[in-house]
Tab-separated table of C-alpha atoms in Angstrom:
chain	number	residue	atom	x	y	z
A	54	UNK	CA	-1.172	-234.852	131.560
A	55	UNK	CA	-3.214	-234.192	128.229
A	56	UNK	CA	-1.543	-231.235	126.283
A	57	UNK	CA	-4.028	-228.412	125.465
A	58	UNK	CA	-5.055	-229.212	122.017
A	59	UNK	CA	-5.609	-232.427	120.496
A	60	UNK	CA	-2.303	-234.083	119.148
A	61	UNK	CA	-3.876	-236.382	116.403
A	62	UNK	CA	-3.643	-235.651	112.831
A	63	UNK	CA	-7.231	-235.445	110.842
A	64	UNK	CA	-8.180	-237.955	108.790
A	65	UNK	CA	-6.005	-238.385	105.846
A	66	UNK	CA	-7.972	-239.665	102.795
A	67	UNK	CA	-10.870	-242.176	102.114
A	68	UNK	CA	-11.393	-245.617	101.996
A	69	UNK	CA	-8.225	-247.462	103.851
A	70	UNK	CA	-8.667	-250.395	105.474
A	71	UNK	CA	-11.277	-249.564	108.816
A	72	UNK	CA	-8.862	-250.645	112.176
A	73	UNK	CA	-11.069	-253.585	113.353
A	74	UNK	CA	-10.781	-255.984	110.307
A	75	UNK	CA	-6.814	-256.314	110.513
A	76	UNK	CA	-6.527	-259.828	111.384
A	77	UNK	CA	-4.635	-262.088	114.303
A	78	UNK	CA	-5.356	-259.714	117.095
A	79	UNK	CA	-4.976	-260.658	120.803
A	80	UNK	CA	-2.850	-263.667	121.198
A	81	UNK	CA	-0.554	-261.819	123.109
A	82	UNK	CA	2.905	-262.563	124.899
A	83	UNK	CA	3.917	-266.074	123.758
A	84	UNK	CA	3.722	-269.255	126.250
A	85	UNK	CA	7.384	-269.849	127.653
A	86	UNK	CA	8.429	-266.092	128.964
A	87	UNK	CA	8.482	-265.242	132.650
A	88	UNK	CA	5.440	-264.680	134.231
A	89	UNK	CA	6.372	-261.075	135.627
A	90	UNK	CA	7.162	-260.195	131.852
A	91	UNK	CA	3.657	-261.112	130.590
A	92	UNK	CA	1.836	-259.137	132.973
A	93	UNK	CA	3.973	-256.228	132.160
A	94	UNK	CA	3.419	-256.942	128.703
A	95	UNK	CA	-0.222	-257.092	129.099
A	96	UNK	CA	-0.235	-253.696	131.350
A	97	UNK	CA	1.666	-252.098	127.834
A	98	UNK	CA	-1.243	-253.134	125.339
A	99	UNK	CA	-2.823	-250.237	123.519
A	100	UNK	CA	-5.260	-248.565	124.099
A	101	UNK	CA	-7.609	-249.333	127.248
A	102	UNK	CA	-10.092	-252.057	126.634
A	103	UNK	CA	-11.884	-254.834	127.969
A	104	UNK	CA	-10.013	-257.327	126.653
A	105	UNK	CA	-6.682	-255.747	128.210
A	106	UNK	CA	-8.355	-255.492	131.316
A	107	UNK	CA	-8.514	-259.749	130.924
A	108	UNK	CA	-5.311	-260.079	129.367
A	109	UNK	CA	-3.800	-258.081	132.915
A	110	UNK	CA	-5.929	-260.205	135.364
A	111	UNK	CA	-4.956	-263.406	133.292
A	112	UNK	CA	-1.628	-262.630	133.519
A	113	UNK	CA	-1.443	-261.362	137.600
A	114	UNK	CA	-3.450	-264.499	138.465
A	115	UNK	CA	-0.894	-266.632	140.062
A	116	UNK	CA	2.493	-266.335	141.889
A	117	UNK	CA	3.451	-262.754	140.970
A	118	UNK	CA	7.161	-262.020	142.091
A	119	UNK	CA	6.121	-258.150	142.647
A	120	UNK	CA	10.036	-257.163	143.412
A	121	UNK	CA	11.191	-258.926	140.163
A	122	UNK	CA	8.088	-257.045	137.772
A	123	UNK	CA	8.978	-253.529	139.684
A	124	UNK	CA	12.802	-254.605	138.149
A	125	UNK	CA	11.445	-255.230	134.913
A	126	UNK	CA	9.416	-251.892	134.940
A	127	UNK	CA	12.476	-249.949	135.530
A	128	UNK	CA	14.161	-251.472	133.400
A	129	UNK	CA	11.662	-250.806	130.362
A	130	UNK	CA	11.163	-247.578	131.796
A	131	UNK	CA	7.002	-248.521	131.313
A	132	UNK	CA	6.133	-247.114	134.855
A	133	UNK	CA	2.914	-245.210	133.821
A	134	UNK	CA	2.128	-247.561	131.515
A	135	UNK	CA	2.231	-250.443	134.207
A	136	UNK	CA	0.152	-248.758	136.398
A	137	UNK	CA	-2.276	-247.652	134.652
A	138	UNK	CA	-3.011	-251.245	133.184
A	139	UNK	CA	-2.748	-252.407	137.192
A	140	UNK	CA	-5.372	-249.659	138.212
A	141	UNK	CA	-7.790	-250.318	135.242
A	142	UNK	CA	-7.666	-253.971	135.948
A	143	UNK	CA	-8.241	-253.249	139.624
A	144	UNK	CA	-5.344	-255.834	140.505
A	145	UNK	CA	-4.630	-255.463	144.023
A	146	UNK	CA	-0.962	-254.952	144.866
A	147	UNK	CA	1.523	-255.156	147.849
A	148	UNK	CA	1.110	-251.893	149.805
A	149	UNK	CA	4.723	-250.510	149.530
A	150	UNK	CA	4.634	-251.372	145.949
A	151	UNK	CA	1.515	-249.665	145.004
A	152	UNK	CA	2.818	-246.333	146.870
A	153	UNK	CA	6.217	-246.834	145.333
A	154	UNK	CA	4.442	-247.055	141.782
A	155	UNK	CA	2.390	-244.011	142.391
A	156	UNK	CA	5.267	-241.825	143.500
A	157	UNK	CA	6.976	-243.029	140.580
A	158	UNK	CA	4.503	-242.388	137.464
A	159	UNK	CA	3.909	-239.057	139.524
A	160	UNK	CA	7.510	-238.372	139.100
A	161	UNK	CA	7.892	-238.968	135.465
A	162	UNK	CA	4.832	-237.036	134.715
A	163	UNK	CA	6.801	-233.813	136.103
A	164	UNK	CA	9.699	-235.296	134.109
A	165	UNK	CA	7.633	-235.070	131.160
A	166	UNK	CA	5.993	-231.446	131.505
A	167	UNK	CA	9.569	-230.128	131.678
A	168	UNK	CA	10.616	-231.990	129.593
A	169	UNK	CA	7.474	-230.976	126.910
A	170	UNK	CA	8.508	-227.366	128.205
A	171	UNK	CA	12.212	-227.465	127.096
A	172	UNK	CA	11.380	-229.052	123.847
A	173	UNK	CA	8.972	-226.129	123.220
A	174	UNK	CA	12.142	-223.665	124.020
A	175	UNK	CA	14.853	-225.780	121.718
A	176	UNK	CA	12.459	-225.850	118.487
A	177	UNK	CA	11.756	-222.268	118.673
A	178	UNK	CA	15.133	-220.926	119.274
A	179	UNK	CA	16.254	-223.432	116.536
A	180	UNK	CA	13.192	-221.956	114.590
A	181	UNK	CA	14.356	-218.026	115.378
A	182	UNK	CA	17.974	-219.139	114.557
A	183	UNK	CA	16.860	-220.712	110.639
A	184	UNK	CA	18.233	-224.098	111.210
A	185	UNK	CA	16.366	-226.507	110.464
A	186	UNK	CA	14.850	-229.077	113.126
A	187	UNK	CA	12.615	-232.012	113.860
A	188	UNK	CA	11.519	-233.501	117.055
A	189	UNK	CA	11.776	-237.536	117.289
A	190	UNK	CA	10.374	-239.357	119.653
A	191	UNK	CA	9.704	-237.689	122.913
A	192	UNK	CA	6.257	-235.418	123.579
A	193	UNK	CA	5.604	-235.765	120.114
A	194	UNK	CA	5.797	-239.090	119.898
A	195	UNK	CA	3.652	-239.166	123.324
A	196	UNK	CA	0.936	-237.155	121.760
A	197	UNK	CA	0.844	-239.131	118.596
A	198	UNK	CA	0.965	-242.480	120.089
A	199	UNK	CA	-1.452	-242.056	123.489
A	200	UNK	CA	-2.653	-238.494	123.654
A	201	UNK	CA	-1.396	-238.239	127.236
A	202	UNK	CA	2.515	-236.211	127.876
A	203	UNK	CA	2.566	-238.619	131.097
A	204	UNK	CA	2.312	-242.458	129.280
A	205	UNK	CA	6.035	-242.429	127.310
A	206	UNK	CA	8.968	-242.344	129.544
A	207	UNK	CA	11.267	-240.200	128.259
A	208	UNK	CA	14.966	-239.547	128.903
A	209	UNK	CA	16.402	-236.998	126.636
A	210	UNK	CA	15.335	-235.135	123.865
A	211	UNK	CA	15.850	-235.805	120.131
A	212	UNK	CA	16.490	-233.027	117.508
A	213	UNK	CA	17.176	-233.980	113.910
A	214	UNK	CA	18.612	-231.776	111.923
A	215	UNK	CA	21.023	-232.293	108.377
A	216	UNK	CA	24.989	-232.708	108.676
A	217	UNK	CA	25.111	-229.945	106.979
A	218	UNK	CA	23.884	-227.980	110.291
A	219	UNK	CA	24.961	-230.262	112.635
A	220	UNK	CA	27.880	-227.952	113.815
A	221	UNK	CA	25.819	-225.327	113.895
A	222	UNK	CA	23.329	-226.992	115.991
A	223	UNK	CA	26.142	-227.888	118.056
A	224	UNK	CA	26.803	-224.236	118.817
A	225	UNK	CA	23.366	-223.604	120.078
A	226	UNK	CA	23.357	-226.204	122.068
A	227	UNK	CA	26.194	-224.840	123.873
A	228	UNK	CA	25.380	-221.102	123.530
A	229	UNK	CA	22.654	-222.888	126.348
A	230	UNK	CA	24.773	-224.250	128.254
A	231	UNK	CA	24.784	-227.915	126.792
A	232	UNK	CA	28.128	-229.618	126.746
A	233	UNK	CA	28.952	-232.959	125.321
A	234	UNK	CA	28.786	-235.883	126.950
A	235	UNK	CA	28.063	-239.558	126.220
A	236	UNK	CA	30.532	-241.920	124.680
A	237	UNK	CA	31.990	-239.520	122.260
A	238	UNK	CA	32.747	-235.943	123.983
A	239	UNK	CA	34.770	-233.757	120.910
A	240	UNK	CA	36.148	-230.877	122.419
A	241	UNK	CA	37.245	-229.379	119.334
A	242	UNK	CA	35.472	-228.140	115.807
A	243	UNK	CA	37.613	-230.949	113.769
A	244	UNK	CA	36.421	-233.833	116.841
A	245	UNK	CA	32.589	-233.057	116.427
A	246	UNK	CA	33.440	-232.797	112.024
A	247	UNK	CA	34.600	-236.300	112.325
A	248	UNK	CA	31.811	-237.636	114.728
A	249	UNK	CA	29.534	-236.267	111.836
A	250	UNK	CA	31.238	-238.007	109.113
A	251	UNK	CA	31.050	-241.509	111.092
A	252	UNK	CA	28.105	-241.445	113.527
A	253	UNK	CA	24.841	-240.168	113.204
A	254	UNK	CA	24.304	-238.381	116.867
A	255	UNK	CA	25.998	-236.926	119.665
A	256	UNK	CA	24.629	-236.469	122.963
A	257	UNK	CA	24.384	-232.832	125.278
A	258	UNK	CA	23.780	-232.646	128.305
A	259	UNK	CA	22.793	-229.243	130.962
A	260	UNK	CA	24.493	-229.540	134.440
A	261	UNK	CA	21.831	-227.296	135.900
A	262	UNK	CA	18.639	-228.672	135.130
A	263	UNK	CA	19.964	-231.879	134.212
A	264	UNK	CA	18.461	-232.029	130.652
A	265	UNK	CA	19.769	-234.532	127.731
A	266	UNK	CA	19.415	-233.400	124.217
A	267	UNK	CA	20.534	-235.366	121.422
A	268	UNK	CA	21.415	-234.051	118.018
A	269	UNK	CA	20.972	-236.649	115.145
A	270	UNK	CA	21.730	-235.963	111.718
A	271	UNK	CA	20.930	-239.451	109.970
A	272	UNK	CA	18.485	-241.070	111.227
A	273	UNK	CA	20.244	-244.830	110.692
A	274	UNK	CA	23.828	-245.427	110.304
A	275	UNK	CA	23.945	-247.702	107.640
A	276	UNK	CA	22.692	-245.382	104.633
A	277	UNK	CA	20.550	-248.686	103.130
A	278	UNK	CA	18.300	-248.109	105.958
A	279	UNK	CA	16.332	-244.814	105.471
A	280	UNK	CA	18.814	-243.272	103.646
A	281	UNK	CA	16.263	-241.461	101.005
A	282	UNK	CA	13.156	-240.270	103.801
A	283	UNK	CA	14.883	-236.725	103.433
A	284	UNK	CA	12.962	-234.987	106.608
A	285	UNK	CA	9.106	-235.026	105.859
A	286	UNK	CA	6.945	-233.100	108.610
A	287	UNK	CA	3.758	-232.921	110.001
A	288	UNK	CA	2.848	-230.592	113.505
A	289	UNK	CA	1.719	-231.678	116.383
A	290	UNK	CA	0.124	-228.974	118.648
A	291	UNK	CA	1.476	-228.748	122.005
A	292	UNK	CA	1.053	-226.279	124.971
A	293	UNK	CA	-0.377	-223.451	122.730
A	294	UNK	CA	2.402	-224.233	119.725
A	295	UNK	CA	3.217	-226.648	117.312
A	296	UNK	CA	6.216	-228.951	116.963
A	297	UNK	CA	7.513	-230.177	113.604
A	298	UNK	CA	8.205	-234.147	113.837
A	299	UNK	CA	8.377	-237.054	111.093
A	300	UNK	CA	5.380	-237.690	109.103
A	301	UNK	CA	3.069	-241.050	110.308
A	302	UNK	CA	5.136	-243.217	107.311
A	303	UNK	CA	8.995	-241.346	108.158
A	304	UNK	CA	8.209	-242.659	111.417
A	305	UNK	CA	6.852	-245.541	111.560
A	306	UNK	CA	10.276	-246.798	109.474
A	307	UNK	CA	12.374	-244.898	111.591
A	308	UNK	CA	10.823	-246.744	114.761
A	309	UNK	CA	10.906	-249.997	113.177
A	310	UNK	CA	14.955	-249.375	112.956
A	311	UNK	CA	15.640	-247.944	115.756
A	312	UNK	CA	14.148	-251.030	118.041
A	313	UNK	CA	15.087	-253.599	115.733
A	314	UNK	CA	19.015	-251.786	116.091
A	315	UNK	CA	18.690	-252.278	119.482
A	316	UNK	CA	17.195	-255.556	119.662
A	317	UNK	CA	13.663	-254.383	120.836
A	318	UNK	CA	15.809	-254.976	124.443
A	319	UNK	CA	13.118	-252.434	125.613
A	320	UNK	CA	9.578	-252.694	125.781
A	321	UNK	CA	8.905	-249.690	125.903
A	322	UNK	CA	9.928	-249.027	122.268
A	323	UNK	CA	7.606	-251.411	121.234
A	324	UNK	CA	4.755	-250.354	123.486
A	325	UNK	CA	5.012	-246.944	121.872
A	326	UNK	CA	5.310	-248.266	118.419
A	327	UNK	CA	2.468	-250.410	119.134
A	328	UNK	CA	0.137	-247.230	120.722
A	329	UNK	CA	1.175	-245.487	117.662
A	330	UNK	CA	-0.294	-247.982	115.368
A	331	UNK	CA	-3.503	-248.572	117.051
A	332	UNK	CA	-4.680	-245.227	116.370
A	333	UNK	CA	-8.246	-244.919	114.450
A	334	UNK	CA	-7.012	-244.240	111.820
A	335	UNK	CA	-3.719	-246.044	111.102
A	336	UNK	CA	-3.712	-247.954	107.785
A	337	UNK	CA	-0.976	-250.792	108.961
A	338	UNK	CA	-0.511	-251.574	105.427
A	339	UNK	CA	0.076	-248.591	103.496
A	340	UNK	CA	2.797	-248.022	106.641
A	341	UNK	CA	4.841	-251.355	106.011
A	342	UNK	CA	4.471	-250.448	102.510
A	343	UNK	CA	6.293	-247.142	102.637
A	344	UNK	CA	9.144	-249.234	105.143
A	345	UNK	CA	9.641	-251.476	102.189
A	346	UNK	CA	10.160	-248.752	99.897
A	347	UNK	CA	13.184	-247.236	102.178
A	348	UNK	CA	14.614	-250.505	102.753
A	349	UNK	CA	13.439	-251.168	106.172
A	350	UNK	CA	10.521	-253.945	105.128
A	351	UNK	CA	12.242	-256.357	106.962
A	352	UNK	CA	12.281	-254.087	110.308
A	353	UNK	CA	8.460	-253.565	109.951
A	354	UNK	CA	7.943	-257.024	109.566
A	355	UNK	CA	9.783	-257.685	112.585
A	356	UNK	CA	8.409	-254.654	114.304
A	357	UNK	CA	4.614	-255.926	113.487
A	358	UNK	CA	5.059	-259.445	114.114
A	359	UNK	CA	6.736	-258.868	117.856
A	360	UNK	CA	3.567	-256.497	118.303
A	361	UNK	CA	1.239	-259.018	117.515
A	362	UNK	CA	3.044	-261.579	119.493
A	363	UNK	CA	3.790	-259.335	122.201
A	364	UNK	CA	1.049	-256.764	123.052
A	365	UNK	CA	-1.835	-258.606	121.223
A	366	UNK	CA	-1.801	-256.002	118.256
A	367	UNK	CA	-4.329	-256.134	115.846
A	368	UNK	CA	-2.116	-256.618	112.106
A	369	UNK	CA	-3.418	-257.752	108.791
A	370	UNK	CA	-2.889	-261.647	108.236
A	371	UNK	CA	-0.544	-261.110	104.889
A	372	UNK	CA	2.029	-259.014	106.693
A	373	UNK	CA	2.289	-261.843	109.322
A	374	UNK	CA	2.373	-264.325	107.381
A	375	UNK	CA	4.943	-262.809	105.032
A	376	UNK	CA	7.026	-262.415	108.360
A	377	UNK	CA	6.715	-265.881	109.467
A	378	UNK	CA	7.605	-267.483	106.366
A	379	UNK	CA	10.915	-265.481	106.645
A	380	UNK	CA	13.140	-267.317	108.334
A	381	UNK	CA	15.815	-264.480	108.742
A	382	UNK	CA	12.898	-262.176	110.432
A	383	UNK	CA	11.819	-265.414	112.724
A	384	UNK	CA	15.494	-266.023	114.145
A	385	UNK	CA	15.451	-261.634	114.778
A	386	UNK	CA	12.148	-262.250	116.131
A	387	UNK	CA	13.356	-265.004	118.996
A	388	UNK	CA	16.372	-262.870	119.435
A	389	UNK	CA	14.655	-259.848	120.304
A	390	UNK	CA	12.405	-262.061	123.128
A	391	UNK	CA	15.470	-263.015	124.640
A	392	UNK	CA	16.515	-259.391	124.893
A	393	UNK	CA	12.808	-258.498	125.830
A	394	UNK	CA	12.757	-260.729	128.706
A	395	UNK	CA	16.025	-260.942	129.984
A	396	UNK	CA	15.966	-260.570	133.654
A	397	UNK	CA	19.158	-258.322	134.686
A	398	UNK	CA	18.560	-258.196	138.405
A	399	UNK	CA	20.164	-255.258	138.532
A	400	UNK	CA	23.198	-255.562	136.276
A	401	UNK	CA	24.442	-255.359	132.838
A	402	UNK	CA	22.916	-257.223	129.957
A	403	UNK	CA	25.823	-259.954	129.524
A	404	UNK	CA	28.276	-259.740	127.094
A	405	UNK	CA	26.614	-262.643	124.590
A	406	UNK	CA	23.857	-259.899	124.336
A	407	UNK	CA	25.731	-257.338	122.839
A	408	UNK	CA	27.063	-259.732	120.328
A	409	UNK	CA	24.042	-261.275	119.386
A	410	UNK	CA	23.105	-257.873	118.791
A	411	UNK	CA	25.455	-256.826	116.904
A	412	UNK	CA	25.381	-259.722	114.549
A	413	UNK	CA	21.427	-259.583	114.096
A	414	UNK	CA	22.319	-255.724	112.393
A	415	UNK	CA	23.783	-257.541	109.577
A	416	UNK	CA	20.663	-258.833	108.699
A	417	UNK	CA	18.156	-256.199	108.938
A	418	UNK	CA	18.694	-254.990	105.426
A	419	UNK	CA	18.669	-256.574	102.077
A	420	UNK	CA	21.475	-256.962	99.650
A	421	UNK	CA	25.489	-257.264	99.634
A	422	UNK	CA	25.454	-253.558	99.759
A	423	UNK	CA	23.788	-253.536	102.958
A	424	UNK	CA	25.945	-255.816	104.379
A	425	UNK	CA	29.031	-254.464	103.092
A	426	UNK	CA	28.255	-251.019	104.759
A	427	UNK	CA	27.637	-252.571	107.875
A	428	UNK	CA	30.954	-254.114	107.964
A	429	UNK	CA	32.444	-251.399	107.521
A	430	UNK	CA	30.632	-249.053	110.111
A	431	UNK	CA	31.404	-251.684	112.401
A	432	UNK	CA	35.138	-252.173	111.925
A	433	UNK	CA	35.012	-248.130	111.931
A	434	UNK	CA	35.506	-246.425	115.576
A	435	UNK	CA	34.877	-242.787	115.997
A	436	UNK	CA	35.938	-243.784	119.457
A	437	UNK	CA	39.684	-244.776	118.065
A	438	UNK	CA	39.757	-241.917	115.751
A	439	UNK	CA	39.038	-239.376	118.128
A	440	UNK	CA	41.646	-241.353	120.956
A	441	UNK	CA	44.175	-241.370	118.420
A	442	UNK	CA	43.859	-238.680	115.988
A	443	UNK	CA	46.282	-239.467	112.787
A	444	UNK	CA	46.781	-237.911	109.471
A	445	UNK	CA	45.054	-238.993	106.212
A	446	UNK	CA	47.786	-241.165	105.146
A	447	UNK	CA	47.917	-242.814	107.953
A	448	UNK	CA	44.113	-244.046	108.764
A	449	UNK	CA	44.997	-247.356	107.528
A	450	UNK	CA	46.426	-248.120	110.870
A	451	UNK	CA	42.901	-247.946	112.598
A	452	UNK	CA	41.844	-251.171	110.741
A	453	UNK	CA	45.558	-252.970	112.381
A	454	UNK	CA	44.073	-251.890	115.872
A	455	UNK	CA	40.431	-251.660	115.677
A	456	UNK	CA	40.319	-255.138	117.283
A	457	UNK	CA	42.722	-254.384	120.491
A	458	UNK	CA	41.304	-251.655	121.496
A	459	UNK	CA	37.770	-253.051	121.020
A	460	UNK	CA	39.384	-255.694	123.843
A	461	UNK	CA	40.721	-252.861	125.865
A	462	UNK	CA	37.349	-250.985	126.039
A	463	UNK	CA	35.616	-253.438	126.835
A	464	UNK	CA	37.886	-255.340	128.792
A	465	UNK	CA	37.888	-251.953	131.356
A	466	UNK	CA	34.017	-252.260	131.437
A	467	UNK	CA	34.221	-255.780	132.412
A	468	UNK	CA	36.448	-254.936	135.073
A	469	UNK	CA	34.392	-251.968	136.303
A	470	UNK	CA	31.447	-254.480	136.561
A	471	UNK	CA	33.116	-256.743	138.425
A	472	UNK	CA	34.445	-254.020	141.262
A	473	UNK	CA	32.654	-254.165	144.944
């Protein structure tokens, strides 16, 4: 699943810090989690070594519920990268699981080639049309991070582009046959406008193939977060072309907030954070550095220490211990296990989740400013606003009802759970 050309980045300047003397590599997934999660968490270590190898067989040797880790791997979407840490540890498995696994990781490397193969399409028709465009995440990320299209699960496709060209991104998108769909599915010019004021993406998908694109044009909500990265590129060959994405420091903050915004609830965000970072060539410092200076230091903190905890990553001593000494990034640290290791058997994260969530966003950034932002974007519904369109003069009423129909929304979902 290689692409054609290799997808890492030259060196970039003399005399960083070589990769093997960061410090407090290896401890891995802390004593107390389920036993399932730690060997998937030792399958999602980066890259291939001996000592993941031992940190797989440690993990598998004992009473492995197989049906409760093939839950967890679906639900991290980490297929390929739990088998190929089974395979390289030569773990034997239960038959029907081991042909189960191999059908699947075969079926989200086809995911990925067409997937790889549409992004191609979308950057160079956004190219031909001059609006500007990066690719997030997805095949880029996937060549950056582990060199291989087939080891990040994937479902959509990120494009970030400026508000400024949002709507017209919007009409491309649909010019292709994308339609909205998500949450939030404007149906007018003046809909979409308003979506772009509030939010910062809006989801397309393609009935026919079944694609998902989504357009971003901030890449955090809260504007204390990233607000001055602007969109700094490098190109990352692919398939005979090259596709713009974020440079190494862009992303590496964006990454941080984007798990740490969703509680790190996925490991797969952090095992692809984590493969990122163990490149060669990665100076871990000069990264967290440039996170502090966009107002996301607490995020990489959070982001590193839950790597080294997690995945055994190798991260100089001073940015753990600068971590651990915060108590704020310690309480979002134990949150995000919880999240990490919840067990949903097939449901719905419960509802204590989402507001333990939600609460740990007030605390990612720094300042009242910060937090007076992110009070606001959460009393502010682009749901209610598009539901009940009113005139200027009138907008004060969405504060009166923001909370009822919060209840109402939810209260729906909870019911639709709850339905045989």
């Amino acid at each position: 699943m290689r692409p054609g050309a290799s997808p890492r980045p030259g060196t970039r300047g003399a005399g960083r810090e070589p990769h093997h003397a960061h410090g407090g590599g290896g401890r891995g997934v802390r004593k107390g989690l389920p036993a399932e999660f730690a060997l998937l968490a030792a399958c999602c270590r980066w890259p291939p070594s001996a000592e993941r190898e031992a940190a797989v067989r440690a993990a598998a040797n004992g009473s492995v519920d197989w049906a409760r880790f093939e839950q967890l791997v679906r639900r991290h979407r980490v297929t390929a990268l739990a088998r190929n840490g089974l395979v390289k540890a030569g773990i034997a498995l239960p038959q029907a699981f081991e042909a189960h696994l191999a059908r699947a990781t075969a079926e989200e490397g086809r995911l990925a080639l067409a997937m790889a193969g549409e992004t191609l399409r979308l950057h160079r028709l956004f190219d031909a049309a001059g609006l500007p465009i990066l690719m997030i995440k997805g095949v880029t990320l996937a060549c950056l991070a582990y060199g291989d299209l087939g080891l990040k699960q994937s479902r959509d496709i990120d494009l970030l582009t400026t508000p400024e060209h949002a709507s017209a991104a919007r009409r491309l998108l649909e010019e292709l046959s994308y339609r909205p769909s998500g949450e939030a599915q404007p149906s007018t010019e003046e809909e979409f406008d308003l979506i772009v004021a509030l939010h910062m993406e809006q989801e397309f998908s393609h009935p026919a193939s079944g694609m998902t694109v989504e357009i971003h044009w901030r890449l955090a909500h809260n504007p204390h977060l990233l607000g001055s990265l602007g969109m700094p590129a490098q190109s990352v060959p692919l398939g005979g072309g090259l596709l713009r994405t974020l440079s190494d420091e862009t992303l590496f903050s964006y990454l941080c907030v984007h798990g740490a915004r969703h509680c790190w609830s996925r490991l797969k965000w952090l095992a692809d954070l984590n493969a990122f970072i163990a490149r060669p060539e990665t100076d871990i410092t000069s990264l967290h550095q440039a996170a502090r200076a966009v107002g996301a230091g607490r995020a990489s903190g959070l982001a590193l220490l839950l790597c080294h905890d997690v995945l055994g990553a190798l991260v100089p001593e001073a940015i753990l211990a600068e971590a651990r000494v915060d108590r704020t990034t310690c309480l979002l640290a134990a949150n995000a296990l919880r999240c990490l290791a919840y067990d949903e058997r097939g449901g719905q994260m419960p509802f204590a989740f989402t507001v333990r969530r939600n609460l740990s966003d007030f605390f990612l950034g720094e300042g009242a400013g910060y937090a007076f932002r992110e009070a606001g974007l959460k009393w502010t519904s682009h749901t209610d606003r598009l539901a009940w369109p009113l005139p200027p003069a009138l907008h004060f009423l969405y504060h009166l009802v923001r909370i009822p129909l919060w209840g109402l929304r939810n209260g729906r979902r909870l019911l639709g759970r709850q339905r045989p």
